[in-house]
Coordinates of C-alpha atoms in Angstrom, one line a residue:
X1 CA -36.1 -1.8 14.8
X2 CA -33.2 -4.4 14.9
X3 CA -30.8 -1.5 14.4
X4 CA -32.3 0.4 16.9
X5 CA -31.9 -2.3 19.7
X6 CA -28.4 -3.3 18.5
X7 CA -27.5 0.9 18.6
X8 CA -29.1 0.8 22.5
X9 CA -26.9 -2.4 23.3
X10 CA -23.7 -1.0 21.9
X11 CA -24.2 2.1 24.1
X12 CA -25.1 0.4 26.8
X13 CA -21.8 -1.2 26.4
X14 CA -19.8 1.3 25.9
X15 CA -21.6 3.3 28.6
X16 CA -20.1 0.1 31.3
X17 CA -16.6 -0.2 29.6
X18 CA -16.1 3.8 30.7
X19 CA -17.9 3.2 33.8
X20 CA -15.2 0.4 34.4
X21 CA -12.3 2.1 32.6
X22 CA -12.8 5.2 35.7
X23 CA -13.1 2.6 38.4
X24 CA -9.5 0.9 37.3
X25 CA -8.0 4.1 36.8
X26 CA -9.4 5.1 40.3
X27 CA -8.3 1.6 41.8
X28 CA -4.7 2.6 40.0
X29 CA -4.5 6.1 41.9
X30 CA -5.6 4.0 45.4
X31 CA -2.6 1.4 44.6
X32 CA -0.2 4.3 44.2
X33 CA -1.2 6.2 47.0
X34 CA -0.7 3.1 49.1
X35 CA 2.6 2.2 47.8
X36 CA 3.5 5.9 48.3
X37 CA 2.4 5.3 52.4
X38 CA 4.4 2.2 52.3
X39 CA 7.5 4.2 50.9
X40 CA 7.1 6.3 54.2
X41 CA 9.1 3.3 56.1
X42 CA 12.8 3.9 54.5
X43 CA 14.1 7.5 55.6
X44 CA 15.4 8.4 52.5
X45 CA 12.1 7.7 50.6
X46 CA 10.0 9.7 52.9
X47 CA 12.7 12.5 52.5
X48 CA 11.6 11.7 48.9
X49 CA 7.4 11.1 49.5
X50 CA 7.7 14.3 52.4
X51 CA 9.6 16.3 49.0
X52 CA 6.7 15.6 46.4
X53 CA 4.1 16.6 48.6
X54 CA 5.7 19.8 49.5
X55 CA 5.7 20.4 45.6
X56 CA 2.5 19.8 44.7
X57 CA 1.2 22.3 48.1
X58 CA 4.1 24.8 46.9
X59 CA 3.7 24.0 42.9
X60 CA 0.3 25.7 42.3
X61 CA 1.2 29.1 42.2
X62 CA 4.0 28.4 39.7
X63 CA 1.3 25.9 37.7
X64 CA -0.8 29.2 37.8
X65 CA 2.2 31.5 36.4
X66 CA 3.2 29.0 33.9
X67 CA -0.6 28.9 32.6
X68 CA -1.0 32.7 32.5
X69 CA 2.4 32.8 30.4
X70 CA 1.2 30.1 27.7
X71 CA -2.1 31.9 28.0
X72 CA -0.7 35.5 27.0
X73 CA 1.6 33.6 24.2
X74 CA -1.2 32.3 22.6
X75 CA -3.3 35.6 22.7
X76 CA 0.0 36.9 21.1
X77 CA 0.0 34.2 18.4
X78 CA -3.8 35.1 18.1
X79 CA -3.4 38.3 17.5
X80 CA -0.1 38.3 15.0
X81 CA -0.8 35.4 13.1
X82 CA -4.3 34.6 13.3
X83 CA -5.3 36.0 9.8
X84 CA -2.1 34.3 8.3
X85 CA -1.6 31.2 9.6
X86 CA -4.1 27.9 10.4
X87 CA -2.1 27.4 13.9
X88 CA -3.3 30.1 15.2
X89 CA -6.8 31.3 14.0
X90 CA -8.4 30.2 17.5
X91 CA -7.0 30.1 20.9
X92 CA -7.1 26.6 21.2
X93 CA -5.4 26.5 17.6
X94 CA -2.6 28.8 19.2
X95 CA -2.5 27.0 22.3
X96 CA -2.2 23.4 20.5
X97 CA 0.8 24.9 18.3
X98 CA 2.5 26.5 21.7
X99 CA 2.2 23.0 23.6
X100 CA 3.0 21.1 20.8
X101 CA 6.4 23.1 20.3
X102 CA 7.0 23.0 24.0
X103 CA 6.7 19.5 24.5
X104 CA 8.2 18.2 21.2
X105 CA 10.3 21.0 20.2
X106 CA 8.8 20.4 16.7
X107 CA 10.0 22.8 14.0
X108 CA 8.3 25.7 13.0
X109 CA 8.6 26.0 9.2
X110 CA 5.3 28.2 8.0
X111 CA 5.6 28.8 3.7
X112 CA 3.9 31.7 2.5
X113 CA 4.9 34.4 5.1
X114 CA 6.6 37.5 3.2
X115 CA 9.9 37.7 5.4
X116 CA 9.1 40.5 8.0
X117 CA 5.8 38.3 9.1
X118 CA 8.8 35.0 9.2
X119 CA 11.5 37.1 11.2
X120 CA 8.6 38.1 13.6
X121 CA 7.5 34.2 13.5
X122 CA 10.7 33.5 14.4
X123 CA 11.3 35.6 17.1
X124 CA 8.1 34.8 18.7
X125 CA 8.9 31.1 18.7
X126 CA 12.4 31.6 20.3
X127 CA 11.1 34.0 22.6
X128 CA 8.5 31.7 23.5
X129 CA 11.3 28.9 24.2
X130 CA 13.5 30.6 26.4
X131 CA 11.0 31.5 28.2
X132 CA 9.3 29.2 28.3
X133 CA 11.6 26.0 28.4
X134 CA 15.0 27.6 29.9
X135 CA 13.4 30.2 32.4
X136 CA 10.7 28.2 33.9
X137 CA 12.5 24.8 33.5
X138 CA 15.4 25.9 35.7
X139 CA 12.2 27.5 37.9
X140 CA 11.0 24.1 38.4
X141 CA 14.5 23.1 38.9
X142 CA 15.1 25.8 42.2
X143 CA 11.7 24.4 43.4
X144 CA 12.3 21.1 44.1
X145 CA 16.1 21.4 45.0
X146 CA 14.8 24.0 47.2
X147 CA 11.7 21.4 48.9
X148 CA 14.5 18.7 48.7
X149 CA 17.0 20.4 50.7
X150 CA 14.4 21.6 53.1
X151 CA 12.7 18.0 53.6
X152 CA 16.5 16.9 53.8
X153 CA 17.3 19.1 56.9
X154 CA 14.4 18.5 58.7
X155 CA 15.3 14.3 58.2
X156 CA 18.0 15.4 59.2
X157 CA 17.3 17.4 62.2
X158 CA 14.9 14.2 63.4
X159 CA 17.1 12.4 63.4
X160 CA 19.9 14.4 65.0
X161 CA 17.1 14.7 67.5
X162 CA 16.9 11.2 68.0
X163 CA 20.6 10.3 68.3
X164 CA 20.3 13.1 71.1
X165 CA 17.6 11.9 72.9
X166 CA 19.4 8.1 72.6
X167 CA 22.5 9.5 74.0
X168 CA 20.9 11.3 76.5
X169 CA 19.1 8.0 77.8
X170 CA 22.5 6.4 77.2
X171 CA 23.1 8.5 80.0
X172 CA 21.2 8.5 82.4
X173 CA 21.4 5.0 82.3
X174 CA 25.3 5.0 82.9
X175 CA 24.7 7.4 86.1
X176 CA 22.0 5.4 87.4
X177 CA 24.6 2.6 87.1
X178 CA 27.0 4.0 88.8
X179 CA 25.1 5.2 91.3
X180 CA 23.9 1.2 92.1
X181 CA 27.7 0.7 92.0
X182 CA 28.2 3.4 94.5
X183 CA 26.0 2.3 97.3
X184 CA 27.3 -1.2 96.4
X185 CA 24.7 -3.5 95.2
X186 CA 24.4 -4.4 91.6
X187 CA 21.2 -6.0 90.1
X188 CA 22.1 -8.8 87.5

């Protein structure tokens, strides 16, 4: 009975300490997205702020593409090696071993492959690297150099815009002026 109670109480604790781990993760995300408004201010951070959210609206068909590619490496992996190697004798196997290589760049040393099974081990894993780390890194790359330069030229264009529409006041200003000067009464 005691140990029944004492199990209740520790899940009943455990149950609050997640409850309060997701409201201070959400109260993290708030904070951010706050300081992230109050970057907004400086013109080169909202260049910056205005650049990240065009990724992220732009970045979901290329998070889609990149998912479908580890996705049909995996099945690959699956389907090659799944008999012969522990890496990749479920999907989620295959897809651990793929992510793990892609982040880490961990080496790929399998014993007991006779050698054509290694040479096509091998070329799956460099395949899967250029593609996967040179082509859609330098993907990622273009995409925010491209959303960079684009949130640039609009700054840019505001605030060409602005100088324009300061000049043009400037003026109109100066004529009217003149034009006091010209009838001959000044207002000090």
């Amino acid at each position: 009975r005691a140990l029944a109670i004492m199990r209740y109480v520790t899940d009943v604790v455990e149950f609050r300490m997640l409850v309060f781990k997701v409201f201070s993760a959400v109260g993290f995300v708030t904070q951010l997205l706050q300081f992230v408004k109050i970057c907004t201010f400086h013109p080169q951070l909202d260049v910056l702020v205005k650049t990240v959210m065009t990724l992220v609206t732009s970045g979901v068909f290329f998070f889609c593409l990149f998912i479908l590619a580890i996705f049909f490496f995996a099945i690959t992996g699956l389907s090659l090696f799944g008999d012969k190697l522990e890496e990749f004798n479920n999907l989620g196997a295959a897809l651990h071993t793929l992510c793990n290589v892609l982040m880490t760049a961990d080496g790929f040393v399998y014993d007991g492959l006779n050698d054509i099974m290694m040479y096509l081990l091998t070329f799956y894993f460099y395949s899967f690297i250029l593609i996967m780390s040179i082509i859609f890194m330098n993907l990622v790359l273009a995409i925010v150099v491209e959303a960079y330069d684009k949130m640039r030229e609009d700054a840019d264009r505001e605030s060409s815009l602005s100088a324009a529409q300061v000049m043009a006041d400037l003026k109109i200003q100066f004529i009217e002026f003149i034009d006091t000067l010209d009838n001959g009464r000044v207002d000090n």
